[in-house]
Structures are given as structure tokens and as C-alpha cells.
Amino acid sequence: MSIDGQTQLVGVIGWPVAHSLSPAMHNAAFTYAGLNWRYVPLPVRSGDLATAIKGLPALGFRGVNITVPHKVDVIPLLDSLTEAVSIVGAVNTIRIDRNTGHLEGLNTDMTGFLADIAANNIRVNKVSRVLILGAGGASRAVAAGLVRSGAHVIICNRTLSKAQAIVKFMQSSWAHPNIEAASLDDLPHVTRGVTLIVNTTPVGMWPDVDSTPWPEGVPFPSGAVLYETVYRPPKTRLMRDAEKAGLRAVGGIGMLVYQGAAAFEVWTGRKAPVDVMKMICEQELKENEN
Ligand code: ATR
């Protein structure tokens, strides 16, 4: 993989970014597609975000991904935002116009989630009842996509006020969003009729692999599908418990891949090699298994 004067640069801005799978995933995609593009990790502290973003066009960057903790703080630094950003309230991708330096903020987390559930044949529509665990950034992206599909959404979070804040935000974006907030203590009372559970909390993520966000003693809704956004490890305790209870469990690697594929397409204008990107992520996770 050579780098020369023609190499086009993209990367990921976050803090920390050392463990990100995105560089391996995108660089494999560029190589496969025969593009002289490279993706680099760019660790940037919060206090340096504005300087870093403003410097990207001057450095000739074609785009970046934005990750924790900058997804919301980056918004006022951009020249324009897509509709997905306004309904999620966060940016995870920036496209940079090579001629004008115009910075456009996008959100491919929402579309990545929707693409992956479709790829897994999980249908959501007006008769679906979806329970989202957690009320952080990932929850917002998932909730926005589900509200758009017309499903009834329940955001269940340890801190009720954070779930309520997402509901309020959705109410400011949609006329009549079918969404409500609940606390984790209320979980036993809201699982009835649930067709899909989406875990957006980091509970169960390596190294805390024996933890689960699902409270002990609460039965899983029968016939539901569990969608896990944690992908390290590929099969979490929550997935194992759900499968033992007869549910179908889907791991979170696909959401990462599809949000990356959408960013690849926005930057390069080429179709993303989704299968290659997925294979590389799975390979990287296997190599780093502990
Ligand atoms: P992200 O932006 O990546 O989605 P985040 O903003 O850190 O992550 O959000 C994490 C979510 O997981 C929060 O909703 C958090 O609950 P609180 O709002 O009560 O903090 C939830 N979470 C984290 N650890 C948890 C735990 N041990 N049990 C239940 N929920 C937890």
C-alpha cells in the first residue's frame, strides 16, 4: 500500500481512536476498489476540535468520520447539514468539497442501522413495537431510523430523564412520533408485544463480557429479535441469554459496516465493497480476541 502525491486522505476524528476498526475497514475497501485513498486515525481532544476541523480543507482531506466524544459538538463547525443530521441530532461523517473546502455534515449511523436490519430481514413498520435499551448517541440514531419507519418505539434507560430528552427531541423533528420513554425499572411492564429489542448501551462490551443490560428475572418477550450494537465480543452475554430464551440474536458488526459503506460512497462516489469491509472487521475482531 503506497502513498504518493496523488493519495487522497480521509480519516476518523475522535478521542480515543486507537481501537477503531474503521481504518482497517476503509483501507481494505480502497485497496479492493483500486482507489489511491487512505484512511487514518486522527486522535483529537475536545479542546482542539475546532482547530482540527477548520484545518482539514487546507490539508486536502476529502472527508472524515466523527466519533465519540465529538458527534454533537462538531455541528456548529460545519457549513451545511443533511436531513439525517437534523433528525438524529449528531454528525458521524463529514464530506469536504475539494474545490471550495465546504464542510457538509452527515449521519450514516441511522442509515447504517436501517441497512443492516434490512440485510438481516428484520422488518419494522407501523405494527412493530421496538424496545431500545440506552439513551446515548447510538440510541438517538437507532430511534430516529425507527421513528421514521413508523414503529412504536420505547426508549428504556437507567436514567429516565435521558430517555425523555430523546423523546422530546424526536417530537421537535416529527409531527406525531410514536415514541415513549421508560426507566429500566419499568422494563417488566413494557416488554409485552415487543417485536424487536435493540441494545445501544455499552454493557457487555469487552472487557466486561459477563455483564448484561437486561435485568435478572425479567423474561424476554417471546418471538422478538434481539439486535445488539456491541460488536466486541461478536456474541455478547445478552445475545447468548436471548438465544437461550428462544429469540433470534443479531450482532452489531453490520451497523458498523453499513455506516462505513455509506461514508465510503459519499466520499468516493463509488459503490462500497460491503462484503470485503465486513470480512476485514470480522478478521480484525478475531485477531484481537482476548
Ligand atoms: P453512545 O453515545 O456510544 O451511545 P453513551 O452516550 O455513553 O454511549 O450512552 C450509553 C448509554 O448506556 C446511556 O444511556 C447509559 O445510561 P445512563 O443514561 O443512565 O448513563 C447506558 N448505560 C451505560 N452503562 C449502563 C449500565 N451499567 N446499565 C444500564 N445502562 C447503562
Short mmCIF file of N, CA and C in Angstrom, two decimals, residues 21 234 253-254 257 275-289:
data_model
loop_
_atom_site.label_atom_id
_atom_site.label_comp_id
_atom_site.label_asym_id
_atom_site.label_seq_id
_atom_site.Cartn_x
_atom_site.Cartn_y
_atom_site.Cartn_z
N LEU A 21 -12.01 0.20 14.34
CA LEU A 21 -11.87 -0.76 13.24
C LEU A 21 -11.94 -0.05 11.89
N PRO A 234 -18.08 -10.53 19.45
CA PRO A 234 -19.11 -10.72 18.43
C PRO A 234 -20.41 -11.31 19.00
N ILE A 253 -21.90 -5.91 14.25
CA ILE A 253 -20.86 -5.60 13.28
C ILE A 253 -21.44 -4.97 11.99
N GLY A 254 -22.63 -5.42 11.63
CA GLY A 254 -23.26 -4.93 10.39
C GLY A 254 -23.55 -3.45 10.41
N VAL A 257 -20.37 -1.72 9.67
CA VAL A 257 -20.00 -1.88 8.27
C VAL A 257 -20.86 -0.98 7.36
N ASP A 275 -19.07 -6.56 1.41
CA ASP A 275 -18.63 -7.88 1.88
C ASP A 275 -17.17 -7.86 2.31
N VAL A 276 -16.35 -7.13 1.57
CA VAL A 276 -14.92 -7.02 1.92
C VAL A 276 -14.79 -6.30 3.26
N MET A 277 -15.55 -5.24 3.42
CA MET A 277 -15.47 -4.45 4.66
C MET A 277 -15.90 -5.29 5.86
N LYS A 278 -16.94 -6.09 5.66
CA LYS A 278 -17.42 -6.94 6.76
C LYS A 278 -16.38 -8.01 7.11
N MET A 279 -15.82 -8.60 6.08
CA MET A 279 -14.83 -9.66 6.29
C MET A 279 -13.63 -9.13 7.07
N ILE A 280 -13.16 -7.95 6.70
CA ILE A 280 -12.00 -7.37 7.39
C ILE A 280 -12.31 -7.08 8.86
N CYS A 281 -13.50 -6.55 9.12
CA CYS A 281 -13.88 -6.26 10.51
C CYS A 281 -13.92 -7.55 11.32
N GLU A 282 -14.52 -8.59 10.76
CA GLU A 282 -14.61 -9.87 11.48
C GLU A 282 -13.21 -10.44 11.73
N GLN A 283 -12.36 -10.31 10.74
CA GLN A 283 -10.98 -10.79 10.86
C GLN A 283 -10.23 -10.03 11.96
N GLU A 284 -10.38 -8.71 11.95
CA GLU A 284 -9.70 -7.88 12.97
C GLU A 284 -10.19 -8.23 14.37
N LEU A 285 -11.49 -8.46 14.49
CA LEU A 285 -12.05 -8.79 15.81
C LEU A 285 -11.52 -10.14 16.28
N LYS A 286 -11.41 -11.07 15.37
CA LYS A 286 -10.91 -12.40 15.70
C LYS A 286 -9.45 -12.33 16.15
N GLU A 287 -8.66 -11.56 15.41
CA GLU A 287 -7.24 -11.43 15.74
C GLU A 287 -7.00 -10.80 17.10
N ASN A 288 -7.95 -9.89 17.47
CA ASN A 288 -7.79 -9.19 18.75
C ASN A 288 -8.60 -9.82 19.87
N GLU A 289 -9.13 -11.02 19.62
CA GLU A 289 -9.94 -11.69 20.63
C GLU A 289 -9.10 -11.97 21.88
#
